């Protein structure tokens, strides 16, 4: 089984992150996330995530969702201080891949 949320200290991915294109990704402790792709302060896409070890599974549930983004995106992640990077495991979604793989910085 895959637990959607593990109790204890917050996951290292929880926070408000930005990449070099200005996209903002808010990853919440409750296993949900919001994405502001247009950089206008409004959520453009949202969904849920699950973590197992250093692997995150992302599932979009609303907003901007091209046809190839209906399935899960699976990535390995590494957090080093305020930096969060992802390595592709599997994801058919071109838009999600393009954003997730850019590398992220914790917003202050």
XYZ file of C-alpha atoms in Angstrom:
108
model
C 0.000 0.000 0.000
C 0.969 3.605 -0.516
C 0.232 6.017 2.316
C -0.896 9.429 1.064
C 0.446 11.068 4.174
C 2.943 9.972 6.781
C 2.666 11.433 10.255
C 5.531 13.137 12.042
C 7.726 15.942 10.777
C 6.691 17.705 7.558
C 7.980 16.297 4.313
C 11.037 18.076 2.873
C 8.930 18.982 -0.198
C 6.365 20.986 1.797
C 6.610 24.711 1.111
C 6.088 27.387 -1.484
C 8.579 26.950 -4.338
C 9.465 28.856 -7.493
C 11.431 27.879 -10.597
C 13.365 29.990 -13.089
C 10.244 30.627 -15.213
C 8.502 32.171 -12.207
C 6.015 29.325 -11.759
C 4.957 28.986 -8.105
C 4.276 25.521 -6.668
C 2.658 25.391 -3.233
C 3.079 21.910 -1.743
C 0.966 21.498 1.392
C 1.295 19.194 4.385
C -2.152 17.684 3.708
C -0.965 15.903 0.539
C -2.293 18.515 -1.899
C -0.613 21.092 -4.113
C -1.490 24.199 -6.140
C 0.431 25.561 -9.130
C 0.429 29.176 -10.352
C 1.680 28.801 -13.944
C 0.649 32.278 -15.088
C 2.349 34.067 -12.177
C -0.809 36.030 -11.357
C -1.370 34.817 -7.781
C -4.166 32.409 -8.792
C -3.976 28.634 -8.941
C -3.941 27.324 -12.501
C -3.579 23.618 -11.693
C -3.907 21.513 -8.562
C -3.760 17.945 -7.359
C -2.465 15.485 -4.801
C 0.862 13.849 -4.066
C 2.182 10.810 -2.225
C 5.696 10.262 -0.933
C 7.524 6.980 -0.409
C 11.143 7.479 0.665
C 12.726 9.858 -1.862
C 10.016 9.296 -4.497
C 7.008 11.544 -5.061
C 3.948 10.618 -7.121
C 2.033 13.613 -8.478
C -1.577 13.415 -9.656
C -3.295 16.400 -11.210
C -6.952 16.775 -10.302
C -8.010 20.136 -11.742
C -7.215 23.260 -13.679
C -4.910 23.194 -16.705
C -4.608 19.511 -17.579
C -3.684 18.515 -21.133
C -4.840 15.014 -22.181
C -1.381 13.530 -21.588
C -1.515 14.733 -17.950
C -4.361 12.519 -16.695
C -1.990 9.892 -15.285
C 0.543 10.038 -12.448
C 3.966 11.627 -12.619
C 6.645 9.838 -10.603
C 9.907 11.563 -9.646
C 12.786 11.150 -7.215
C 13.475 14.287 -5.230
C 16.403 15.755 -3.337
C 16.302 18.777 -1.072
C 19.511 20.644 -0.282
C 18.761 23.650 1.912
C 16.409 25.945 -0.032
C 16.854 23.963 -3.279
C 14.583 21.139 -4.434
C 15.463 19.057 -7.493
C 13.634 16.225 -9.204
C 14.735 13.315 -11.394
C 12.236 11.723 -13.765
C 11.102 8.178 -12.996
C 8.018 8.166 -15.272
C 5.586 10.823 -16.498
C 3.666 11.050 -19.791
C 2.738 14.713 -19.114
C 4.997 17.050 -21.119
C 3.834 20.210 -19.308
C 4.398 18.729 -15.832
C 7.794 17.269 -16.827
C 8.941 20.606 -18.276
C 8.138 22.415 -15.023
C 9.048 19.824 -12.388
C 12.489 19.097 -13.861
C 13.599 22.769 -13.855
C 14.652 22.798 -10.220
C 12.965 24.789 -7.456
C 13.913 27.321 -4.808
C 12.047 27.839 -1.546
C 10.268 31.196 -1.515
C 10.933 33.424 1.507
